[in-house]
Amino acid sequence: MDKVKRDSTVFSWRHLLLLSLTLNLGLLTRFVYERGVFLDTDHQRFQQEHCFDEEINTRRSPMCSASEQEAHVSSTTSCGSSSSAQPADSRQEEHVSSTTSSRAQAADGGNKVINLDHGNPTMFEGYWRGTGEKSTILIRGWESMSYFSDLGNVCWFLEPEFAKQITRLHGSVGNAITHDRHIVVGTGSTQLFQAVLYALSFPSPNASPQQPISVVSAIPYYSSYPSLTDYLKSGLYKWDGDAYNFTKDEPYIELVTSPNNPDGFIRQPVVNRSRGTVVYDLAYYWPQYTPITSPADHDLMLFTFSKITGHAGTRIGWALVKDKEVARKMTEFIILNTIGVSKDSQHRAAKLLQVVSGSSEHMGFPEDSERFFLYAYHQMTQRWERLRDAVRRSGLFSLPEFLPQFCNYFGGFTEPHPAFAWLKCEGDIEDCESFLGEHKIITRSGRHFGVEAKYVRISMLDRDEIFNLFVERFLDTTNHALVSGLGLLQLSGGGGLQKHGGCKNYAFEPDFT
């Protein structure tokens, strides 16, 4: 009996030992397997990103032959960009940022909302961090206390140093004529826009009552024009929509944004009648966004500080106005609206413009230091190449096509890299904003710009981490759509999209007008 009991005890201990070894071996095997998968995934990601970075810096396609005003790139075609080389340290930094954002997205599980609806220009932070004391100002407690800056000027709240740096910058870049122009400063170009409408529509003292002047702009127009025009419910002017549809024989104001927001094309007036006045919004006519082919020479030109340097929070803009009376009426509006413009903001803007011009002229900068506009151009080039590659690989979208032109500032041919991407959803996707919104990418629908919902505007100006995350989410979104949401679409050998299980072809012909 004792022997049986002893054997039973031994038997149970042996079983426990065997069970313990089995469990530990299973756990060890699982750990090794999962660790191997993790390492393999990281290795594959590194290879993909490394090759992708090489592709960015080596891919150069011939000049596209389609007409710029009619072209909209096929989702399976990539138009080349400029041949300016990217520094090796910038490529390495971009690769690290891309890898970091990839891991961040994996950890986030795709839950982060990517808001690219607004044009918040924070992408140039890296440059300004590197300028140190050159871009720093000190405002003492007793300075800038008065309302007045220059009583001899039409715009008497314009700081003389700021006016000097505006003139210097336009001369350095060669993008606008400042000679024989009055400079009117505003709290961003938004206030200047309101001031222009007020100045151009205000009746003369002896004039008879008149109907509100029509304000028009060709589609796709800047999305804020309608709301800004009608915001004050003024009896002096009213929004009248697409300039192509304007046929009234009466005074009008035409707004020309060039390069255009949202699509990036160079614009000219559409109506072209004797009773109209044209206002040129040149917020993006700077070398990082478009080739500077000649200095703009118009009666009324608006500029905003935020899109030049990225300092949107400073809230500064200016107008170059040929007619003194128009400049005086604009100044009157700003006085009634805000009693002038912040001197502190003008001082800061003057300092930053001084840095930008100095970097171009190498005034106070080492000869090998990077010019601001060259830095910004490289940044925009990298981003557009990455987005174009993602669009080409997706097969679901298309982007505008731009022709390179000779840029007087850089002294060579460059390709436009607009501040916004005018993306079109192709095939069966009718509401592009909703489609991307389902994947937590917030964009602005084409409806806000007077066109169909198949278009969206995407900001290209956010921080690197946000843009990198956007590109990865964009690819994940399209991969998911190809597999599930759109009937297992895949790229066909003929360059279009082909639907499995049938013979329906989705040929993406350029149809943008």
Coordinates of C-alpha atoms in Angstrom, one line a residue:
M1 CA 0.0 0.0 0.0
D2 CA 2.8 2.4 0.9
K3 CA 4.5 1.6 -2.3
V4 CA 1.5 2.5 -4.4
K5 CA 1.1 5.8 -2.6
R6 CA 4.8 6.6 -3.1
D7 CA 4.5 5.8 -6.8
S8 CA 1.5 8.0 -7.1
T9 CA 3.3 10.9 -5.5
V10 CA 6.3 10.5 -7.8
F11 CA 3.9 10.3 -10.7
S12 CA 2.2 13.5 -9.9
W13 CA 5.4 15.4 -9.3
R14 CA 6.7 14.2 -12.7
H15 CA 3.6 15.4 -14.4
L16 CA 3.8 18.8 -12.7
L17 CA 7.4 19.1 -13.9
L18 CA 6.5 18.1 -17.4
L19 CA 3.6 20.5 -17.5
S20 CA 5.8 23.3 -16.2
L21 CA 8.4 22.7 -18.9
T22 CA 5.8 22.5 -21.6
L23 CA 4.2 25.8 -20.5
N24 CA 7.6 27.6 -20.3
L25 CA 8.6 26.2 -23.7
G26 CA 5.4 27.5 -25.2
L27 CA 5.8 30.9 -23.7
L28 CA 9.4 31.1 -24.9
T29 CA 8.4 30.0 -28.4
R30 CA 5.7 32.6 -28.6
F31 CA 8.1 35.3 -27.4
V32 CA 10.7 34.4 -30.0
Y33 CA 8.0 34.2 -32.7
E34 CA 6.5 37.6 -31.9
R35 CA 9.9 39.2 -31.5
G36 CA 10.9 37.9 -34.9
V37 CA 7.8 39.2 -36.5
F38 CA 8.3 42.6 -34.9
L39 CA 11.9 42.7 -36.1
D40 CA 10.9 41.5 -39.5
T41 CA 8.2 44.2 -39.8
D42 CA 10.6 46.9 -38.7
H43 CA 13.1 45.6 -41.2
Q44 CA 10.6 45.7 -44.0
R45 CA 9.4 49.2 -43.0
F46 CA 13.0 50.4 -42.9
Q47 CA 13.7 49.0 -46.4
Q48 CA 10.5 50.5 -47.8
E49 CA 11.2 53.9 -46.3
H50 CA 14.9 53.9 -47.3
C51 CA 14.0 52.9 -50.8
F52 CA 11.2 55.6 -50.8
D53 CA 13.7 58.3 -49.7
E54 CA 16.1 57.2 -52.5
E55 CA 13.2 57.4 -55.0
I56 CA 12.3 60.9 -53.8
N57 CA 15.8 62.1 -54.5
T58 CA 16.4 60.3 -57.7
R59 CA 13.1 60.3 -59.5
R60 CA 13.1 62.9 -62.2
S61 CA 10.5 62.6 -65.0
P62 CA 10.5 64.6 -68.3
M63 CA 8.5 67.7 -68.6
C64 CA 4.8 67.0 -68.9
S65 CA 3.4 68.0 -72.2
A66 CA -0.2 68.7 -71.4
S67 CA -1.5 72.3 -71.3
E68 CA -1.1 73.7 -67.8
Q69 CA -4.6 75.3 -67.7
E70 CA -6.3 72.1 -68.7
A71 CA -4.2 69.4 -67.1
H72 CA -5.1 67.3 -64.2
V73 CA -2.6 64.4 -63.6
S74 CA -3.8 60.9 -64.0
S75 CA -3.8 59.0 -60.8
T76 CA -1.4 56.6 -62.4
T77 CA 1.0 59.2 -63.9
S78 CA 3.7 61.2 -62.2
C79 CA 4.9 64.5 -63.5
G80 CA 8.5 65.4 -62.7
S81 CA 9.6 68.2 -60.5
S82 CA 12.6 70.4 -60.4
S83 CA 16.1 69.1 -60.4
S84 CA 17.4 70.9 -57.4
A85 CA 19.2 68.5 -55.1
Q86 CA 18.3 67.9 -51.5
P87 CA 21.1 68.0 -48.9
A88 CA 22.1 64.6 -47.4
D89 CA 21.4 65.7 -43.9
S90 CA 17.9 66.8 -44.9
R91 CA 17.3 63.4 -46.4
Q92 CA 18.5 61.7 -43.3
E93 CA 16.3 63.9 -41.1
E94 CA 13.3 63.2 -43.3
H95 CA 13.9 59.5 -43.1
V96 CA 14.1 59.6 -39.3
S97 CA 10.9 61.7 -39.1
S98 CA 9.1 59.3 -41.4
T99 CA 10.2 56.3 -39.3
T100 CA 9.2 58.0 -36.1
S101 CA 5.8 58.9 -37.5
S102 CA 5.3 55.3 -38.7
R103 CA 5.9 53.9 -35.2
A104 CA 3.7 56.7 -33.8
Q105 CA 0.9 55.7 -36.0
A106 CA 1.3 52.0 -35.1
A107 CA 1.2 52.9 -31.5
D108 CA -1.7 55.3 -32.0
G109 CA -3.7 52.6 -33.9
G110 CA -4.7 55.2 -36.5
N111 CA -6.9 57.1 -34.0
K112 CA -5.2 60.5 -34.3
V113 CA -7.3 63.0 -36.3
I114 CA -5.2 64.7 -39.0
N115 CA -6.6 68.1 -39.7
L116 CA -5.4 69.5 -43.0
D117 CA -8.5 71.7 -43.6
H118 CA -6.7 74.9 -42.6
G119 CA -3.4 76.4 -44.0
N120 CA -1.5 76.6 -40.7
P121 CA 2.0 77.3 -42.0
T122 CA 4.2 75.6 -39.3
M123 CA 6.4 73.7 -41.6
F124 CA 9.2 76.4 -41.5
E125 CA 9.8 76.2 -37.8
G126 CA 13.0 74.3 -38.3
Y127 CA 14.5 77.1 -40.2
W128 CA 13.6 79.8 -37.7
R129 CA 14.9 77.7 -34.8
G130 CA 18.3 77.8 -36.5
T131 CA 18.4 81.6 -36.9
G132 CA 18.7 82.1 -33.1
E133 CA 19.3 85.8 -32.1
K134 CA 19.1 87.0 -35.7
S135 CA 15.4 86.7 -35.7
T136 CA 14.8 87.8 -32.1
I137 CA 13.6 91.3 -31.1
L138 CA 13.4 93.1 -27.7
I139 CA 10.5 95.5 -27.1
R140 CA 11.0 97.6 -24.0
G141 CA 8.1 98.5 -21.8
W142 CA 8.1 102.2 -22.9
E143 CA 8.3 101.5 -26.6
S144 CA 5.5 101.5 -29.2
M145 CA 3.0 103.2 -26.9
S146 CA 1.5 105.7 -29.4
Y147 CA -1.2 105.1 -32.0
F148 CA 0.9 107.0 -34.5
S149 CA 3.9 105.9 -36.6
D150 CA 4.3 108.2 -39.5
L151 CA 1.9 111.2 -39.8
G152 CA 3.4 112.1 -43.2
N153 CA 2.2 108.8 -44.7
V154 CA -1.3 108.1 -46.1
C155 CA -1.2 105.0 -43.9
W156 CA 0.0 106.8 -40.7
F157 CA 0.1 103.7 -38.5
L158 CA 2.6 101.9 -40.9
E159 CA 5.9 101.6 -39.1
P160 CA 8.7 103.0 -41.3
E161 CA 11.1 100.1 -40.7
F162 CA 8.4 97.6 -41.7
A163 CA 7.7 99.6 -44.9
K164 CA 11.5 99.6 -45.6
Q165 CA 11.7 95.8 -45.2
I166 CA 8.7 95.2 -47.4
T167 CA 10.3 97.3 -50.2
R168 CA 13.6 95.5 -49.7
L169 CA 12.0 92.0 -49.8
H170 CA 10.1 92.6 -53.0
G171 CA 13.2 94.1 -54.6
S172 CA 15.3 91.1 -53.6
V173 CA 12.8 88.5 -54.8
G174 CA 11.6 90.4 -57.8
N175 CA 7.9 89.5 -57.4
A176 CA 6.3 92.9 -57.3
I177 CA 6.8 96.5 -58.2
T178 CA 6.8 98.8 -55.2
H179 CA 7.9 102.0 -56.9
D180 CA 5.2 104.7 -57.0
R181 CA 3.0 102.6 -54.7
H182 CA 1.4 103.3 -51.4
I183 CA 1.8 100.6 -48.7
V184 CA -1.2 99.9 -46.5
V185 CA -0.7 97.6 -43.6
G186 CA -3.5 95.4 -42.2
T187 CA -4.2 92.8 -39.6
G188 CA -3.5 90.0 -42.1
S189 CA -4.8 90.1 -45.7
T190 CA -8.3 89.3 -44.4
Q191 CA -8.7 92.8 -43.0
L192 CA -7.1 94.3 -46.2
F193 CA -9.6 92.4 -48.3
Q194 CA -12.5 94.1 -46.4
A195 CA -10.7 97.4 -46.7
V196 CA -10.3 97.0 -50.4
L197 CA -14.0 96.3 -50.9
Y198 CA -14.9 99.3 -48.8
A199 CA -12.6 101.6 -50.7
L200 CA -13.6 100.4 -54.2
S201 CA -17.4 100.5 -53.6
F202 CA -17.7 103.6 -51.4
P203 CA -19.8 106.1 -53.4
S204 CA -18.5 109.6 -54.0
P205 CA -20.2 112.4 -52.0
N206 CA -22.3 113.6 -54.9
A207 CA -23.2 110.2 -56.4
S208 CA -26.8 109.0 -56.5
P209 CA -27.8 105.9 -54.6
Q210 CA -26.5 102.7 -56.3
Q211 CA -27.0 99.0 -56.2
P212 CA -24.3 97.0 -54.3
I213 CA -21.3 96.3 -56.5
S214 CA -20.9 92.7 -57.5
V215 CA -17.8 90.9 -56.3
V216 CA -16.8 87.9 -58.4
S217 CA -14.0 85.3 -58.7
A218 CA -13.4 82.5 -61.1
I219 CA -14.0 79.0 -59.8
P220 CA -12.4 77.3 -58.0
Y221 CA -12.1 80.5 -55.9
Y222 CA -10.7 80.9 -52.4
S223 CA -13.3 79.4 -50.1
S224 CA -13.5 82.4 -47.7
Y225 CA -14.3 85.0 -50.4
P226 CA -18.1 84.5 -50.3
S227 CA -18.4 84.6 -46.5
L228 CA -15.9 87.5 -46.1
T229 CA -17.8 89.5 -48.8
D230 CA -21.2 89.1 -47.2
Y231 CA -20.1 89.0 -43.6
L232 CA -20.8 92.7 -42.8
K233 CA -24.1 92.7 -44.8
S234 CA -22.9 95.8 -46.5
G235 CA -25.1 97.7 -48.8
L236 CA -22.0 98.7 -50.8
Y237 CA -21.1 95.3 -52.3
K238 CA -22.3 91.7 -52.5
W239 CA -20.9 88.3 -53.5
D240 CA -22.0 87.4 -57.0
G241 CA -20.2 84.1 -57.5
D242 CA -18.3 82.7 -60.4
A243 CA -16.6 85.3 -62.7
Y244 CA -17.2 83.1 -65.7
N245 CA -20.9 83.5 -65.2
F246 CA -20.9 87.3 -64.7
T247 CA -22.7 89.0 -67.6
K248 CA -24.1 92.2 -66.0
D249 CA -23.3 95.5 -67.7
E250 CA -22.5 97.3 -64.4
P251 CA -19.5 98.0 -62.1
Y252 CA -17.9 95.0 -60.5
I253 CA -14.9 93.9 -58.5
E254 CA -13.0 90.8 -59.7
L255 CA -10.7 88.9 -57.3
V256 CA -7.8 87.2 -58.9
T257 CA -5.7 84.9 -56.6
S258 CA -2.5 84.0 -58.3
P259 CA -1.2 81.4 -57.7
N260 CA -4.7 80.3 -57.1
N261 CA -5.9 78.9 -53.8
P262 CA -6.9 76.0 -54.0
D263 CA -5.5 74.6 -57.2
G264 CA -2.1 76.5 -57.5
F265 CA -2.5 77.7 -61.1
I266 CA -1.4 81.2 -62.2
R267 CA -4.5 83.3 -62.8
Q268 CA -5.6 86.2 -65.0
P269 CA -8.8 88.2 -65.0
V270 CA -11.8 86.6 -66.6
V271 CA -14.4 89.3 -67.0
N272 CA -12.2 92.0 -68.6
R273 CA -14.7 94.8 -68.9
S274 CA -14.1 98.6 -68.6
R275 CA -16.4 99.1 -65.6
G276 CA -14.6 96.7 -63.4
T277 CA -11.7 96.8 -60.9
V278 CA -9.3 93.8 -60.4
V279 CA -7.8 93.0 -57.1
Y280 CA -4.8 90.7 -57.1
D281 CA -4.4 88.4 -54.1
L282 CA -0.7 87.4 -54.4
A283 CA -0.4 85.6 -51.1
Y284 CA 1.5 82.7 -52.7
Y285 CA 3.6 84.5 -55.3
W286 CA 6.8 83.5 -53.6
P287 CA 9.7 81.3 -54.8
Q288 CA 8.9 78.3 -52.6
Y289 CA 5.5 78.0 -54.1
T290 CA 5.8 79.0 -57.8
P291 CA 8.4 80.3 -60.3
I292 CA 8.9 84.1 -60.1
T293 CA 8.7 84.9 -63.8
S294 CA 8.3 88.7 -63.6
P295 CA 7.5 91.3 -61.0
A296 CA 3.7 91.8 -60.6
D297 CA 2.7 95.3 -61.7
H298 CA -1.0 95.9 -60.9
D299 CA -3.0 98.7 -59.4
L300 CA -4.0 96.7 -56.3
M301 CA -2.0 93.8 -54.9
L302 CA -2.5 92.0 -51.5
F303 CA 0.2 90.1 -49.6
T304 CA 0.1 88.2 -46.3
F305 CA 3.1 87.8 -44.0
S306 CA 2.0 84.3 -42.8
K307 CA 2.4 82.5 -46.1
I308 CA 5.9 84.0 -46.7
T309 CA 7.7 83.1 -43.5
G310 CA 5.1 80.9 -41.7
H311 CA 4.4 83.4 -38.9
A312 CA 0.6 83.3 -39.1
G313 CA 0.2 84.3 -35.5
T314 CA 1.8 87.7 -36.1
R315 CA -1.3 88.7 -38.1
I316 CA 0.2 91.1 -40.6
G317 CA -0.5 91.7 -44.3
W318 CA 0.1 94.6 -46.7
A319 CA -1.3 96.0 -49.9
L320 CA 0.6 97.8 -52.7
V321 CA -1.8 100.4 -54.0
K322 CA -1.3 102.7 -56.9
D323 CA -4.2 105.1 -56.4
K324 CA -3.7 107.4 -53.5
E325 CA -7.4 107.9 -52.9
V326 CA -8.0 104.1 -52.7
A327 CA -5.1 103.8 -50.3
R328 CA -6.7 106.6 -48.2
K329 CA -10.1 104.9 -48.1
M330 CA -8.5 101.6 -47.2
T331 CA -6.7 103.3 -44.3
E332 CA -10.0 104.9 -43.2
F333 CA -11.6 101.4 -43.0
I334 CA -8.8 100.0 -40.9
I335 CA -9.0 103.1 -38.6
L336 CA -12.7 102.5 -38.1
N337 CA -12.3 98.8 -37.7
T338 CA -9.2 98.5 -35.4
I339 CA -7.7 102.0 -35.1
G340 CA -4.6 100.9 -36.8
V341 CA -2.4 97.8 -36.7
S342 CA -0.3 96.4 -33.9
K343 CA 3.2 98.1 -33.8
D344 CA 4.6 95.1 -32.0
S345 CA 3.5 92.8 -34.8
Q346 CA 5.0 95.2 -37.3
H347 CA 8.3 95.3 -35.5
R348 CA 8.5 91.5 -35.4
A349 CA 7.5 91.2 -39.0
A350 CA 10.2 93.8 -40.0
K351 CA 12.9 91.8 -38.2
L352 CA 11.9 88.5 -39.8
L353 CA 11.7 90.1 -43.3
Q354 CA 15.1 91.5 -42.6
V355 CA 16.4 87.9 -42.0
V356 CA 14.8 86.6 -45.1
S357 CA 16.2 89.3 -47.3
G358 CA 19.6 89.1 -45.6
S359 CA 19.8 85.3 -46.2
S360 CA 19.2 86.0 -49.9
E361 CA 21.7 88.8 -50.1
H362 CA 24.1 87.1 -47.5
M363 CA 24.0 90.3 -45.5
G364 CA 25.2 89.2 -42.0
F365 CA 25.1 85.5 -43.0
P366 CA 27.9 83.2 -43.9
E367 CA 28.4 82.5 -47.6
D368 CA 27.5 78.9 -47.1
S369 CA 24.3 79.5 -45.1
E370 CA 21.1 78.4 -46.6
R371 CA 18.7 81.0 -48.0
F372 CA 15.2 81.0 -46.5
F373 CA 13.5 80.6 -49.9
L374 CA 15.9 77.8 -50.9
Y375 CA 15.2 76.0 -47.6
A376 CA 11.4 76.4 -48.1
Y377 CA 11.6 75.4 -51.7
H378 CA 13.4 72.1 -50.8
Q379 CA 10.8 71.4 -48.1
M380 CA 7.9 71.9 -50.6
T381 CA 9.6 69.9 -53.2
Q382 CA 10.1 66.9 -50.9
R383 CA 6.5 67.0 -49.8
W384 CA 5.0 67.3 -53.2
E385 CA 7.1 64.4 -54.5
R386 CA 6.0 62.2 -51.6
L387 CA 2.3 63.1 -52.1
R388 CA 2.5 62.5 -55.9
D389 CA 4.1 59.2 -55.3
A390 CA 1.4 58.2 -52.8
V391 CA -1.3 59.3 -55.3
R392 CA 0.3 57.4 -58.1
R393 CA 0.5 54.3 -56.0
S394 CA -3.1 54.6 -54.8
G395 CA -4.9 54.6 -58.1
L396 CA -7.9 56.4 -56.6
F397 CA -6.9 60.0 -56.8
S398 CA -5.4 62.7 -59.2
L399 CA -3.5 65.9 -58.7
P400 CA -3.0 69.0 -60.9
E401 CA -0.1 69.0 -63.3
F402 CA 2.2 72.0 -63.5
L403 CA 4.8 72.9 -66.1
P404 CA 8.2 74.1 -65.0
Q405 CA 9.1 77.7 -65.8
F406 CA 12.2 79.8 -65.5
C407 CA 12.3 81.4 -62.0
N408 CA 14.2 84.7 -62.0
Y409 CA 14.9 84.4 -58.3
F410 CA 16.6 81.0 -58.5
G411 CA 18.0 81.6 -62.0
G412 CA 16.7 78.3 -63.4
F413 CA 13.7 76.3 -64.2
T414 CA 11.5 75.3 -61.2
E415 CA 8.2 73.6 -60.9
P416 CA 5.3 75.0 -58.8
H417 CA 4.7 73.4 -55.4
P418 CA 1.5 75.0 -54.1
A419 CA 0.7 75.5 -50.5
F420 CA -2.4 73.3 -51.0
A421 CA -3.0 70.1 -52.9
W422 CA -6.1 70.1 -55.0
L423 CA -6.9 66.4 -54.8
K424 CA -9.6 64.8 -56.9
C425 CA -11.3 61.5 -56.0
E426 CA -11.7 59.4 -59.1
G427 CA -13.9 56.5 -60.0
D428 CA -17.0 55.8 -57.8
I429 CA -16.0 58.2 -55.0
E430 CA -18.4 61.1 -55.2
D431 CA -17.7 62.9 -51.9
C432 CA -13.9 63.0 -51.4
E433 CA -14.1 65.0 -48.1
S434 CA -16.4 62.3 -46.5
F435 CA -14.3 59.5 -47.9
L436 CA -11.1 60.8 -46.3
G437 CA -13.0 61.9 -43.2
E438 CA -14.0 58.3 -42.5
H439 CA -10.3 57.7 -42.1
K440 CA -9.8 60.7 -39.8
I441 CA -8.2 62.9 -42.5
I442 CA -10.0 66.3 -42.4
T443 CA -9.9 68.2 -45.7
R444 CA -12.0 71.0 -47.2
S445 CA -14.6 70.0 -49.8
G446 CA -14.6 71.4 -53.3
R447 CA -18.1 72.7 -52.6
H448 CA -16.6 75.5 -50.6
F449 CA -14.6 76.5 -53.7
G450 CA -17.6 76.5 -56.0
V451 CA -17.0 73.1 -57.6
E452 CA -18.1 69.5 -57.1
A453 CA -17.5 67.4 -54.0
K454 CA -15.1 65.0 -55.9
Y455 CA -12.4 67.6 -55.1
V456 CA -10.8 68.5 -51.7
R457 CA -8.1 71.0 -50.7
I458 CA -5.3 69.6 -48.5
S459 CA -2.9 71.8 -46.7
M460 CA 0.8 71.1 -47.4
L461 CA 2.1 73.4 -44.7
D462 CA 1.8 71.6 -41.4
R463 CA 4.6 70.2 -39.3
D464 CA 6.7 67.3 -40.5
E465 CA 5.2 64.8 -38.0
I466 CA 1.7 65.7 -39.2
F467 CA 2.6 65.5 -42.9
N468 CA 4.4 62.2 -42.5
L469 CA 1.5 60.8 -40.6
F470 CA -0.9 62.0 -43.3
V471 CA 1.1 60.3 -46.1
E472 CA 1.1 57.0 -44.3
R473 CA -2.6 57.3 -43.4
F474 CA -3.3 58.2 -46.9
L475 CA -1.7 55.1 -48.2
D476 CA -3.4 52.9 -45.6
T477 CA -6.7 54.5 -46.5
T478 CA -6.3 53.7 -50.2
N479 CA -5.1 50.2 -49.6
H480 CA -8.2 49.6 -47.4
A481 CA -10.4 51.0 -50.1
L482 CA -8.8 49.0 -52.9
V483 CA -9.4 45.8 -50.9
S484 CA -12.9 46.4 -49.5
G485 CA -14.7 49.7 -50.1
L486 CA -14.5 50.0 -53.9
G487 CA -14.9 46.5 -55.3
L488 CA -11.4 45.2 -55.1
L489 CA -9.9 47.8 -57.5
Q490 CA -6.3 47.4 -58.6
L491 CA -4.0 49.1 -61.0
S492 CA -4.2 47.5 -64.4
G493 CA -1.3 47.1 -66.8
G494 CA -2.8 49.7 -69.1
G495 CA -2.4 52.5 -66.6
G496 CA -6.0 52.8 -65.5
L497 CA -8.1 51.0 -62.9
Q498 CA -9.7 47.6 -63.5
K499 CA -12.5 46.1 -61.5
H500 CA -12.2 42.4 -60.6
G501 CA -15.0 40.1 -61.6
G502 CA -16.0 42.3 -64.6
C503 CA -14.7 44.3 -67.5
K504 CA -15.6 47.8 -66.4
N505 CA -12.6 50.1 -66.8
Y506 CA -12.0 53.3 -64.9
A507 CA -9.9 55.4 -67.3
F508 CA -8.9 58.7 -65.7
E509 CA -8.9 61.2 -68.5
P510 CA -7.8 64.7 -67.6
D511 CA -11.1 66.6 -67.1
F512 CA -10.1 69.5 -64.9
T513 CA -11.0 72.9 -66.3

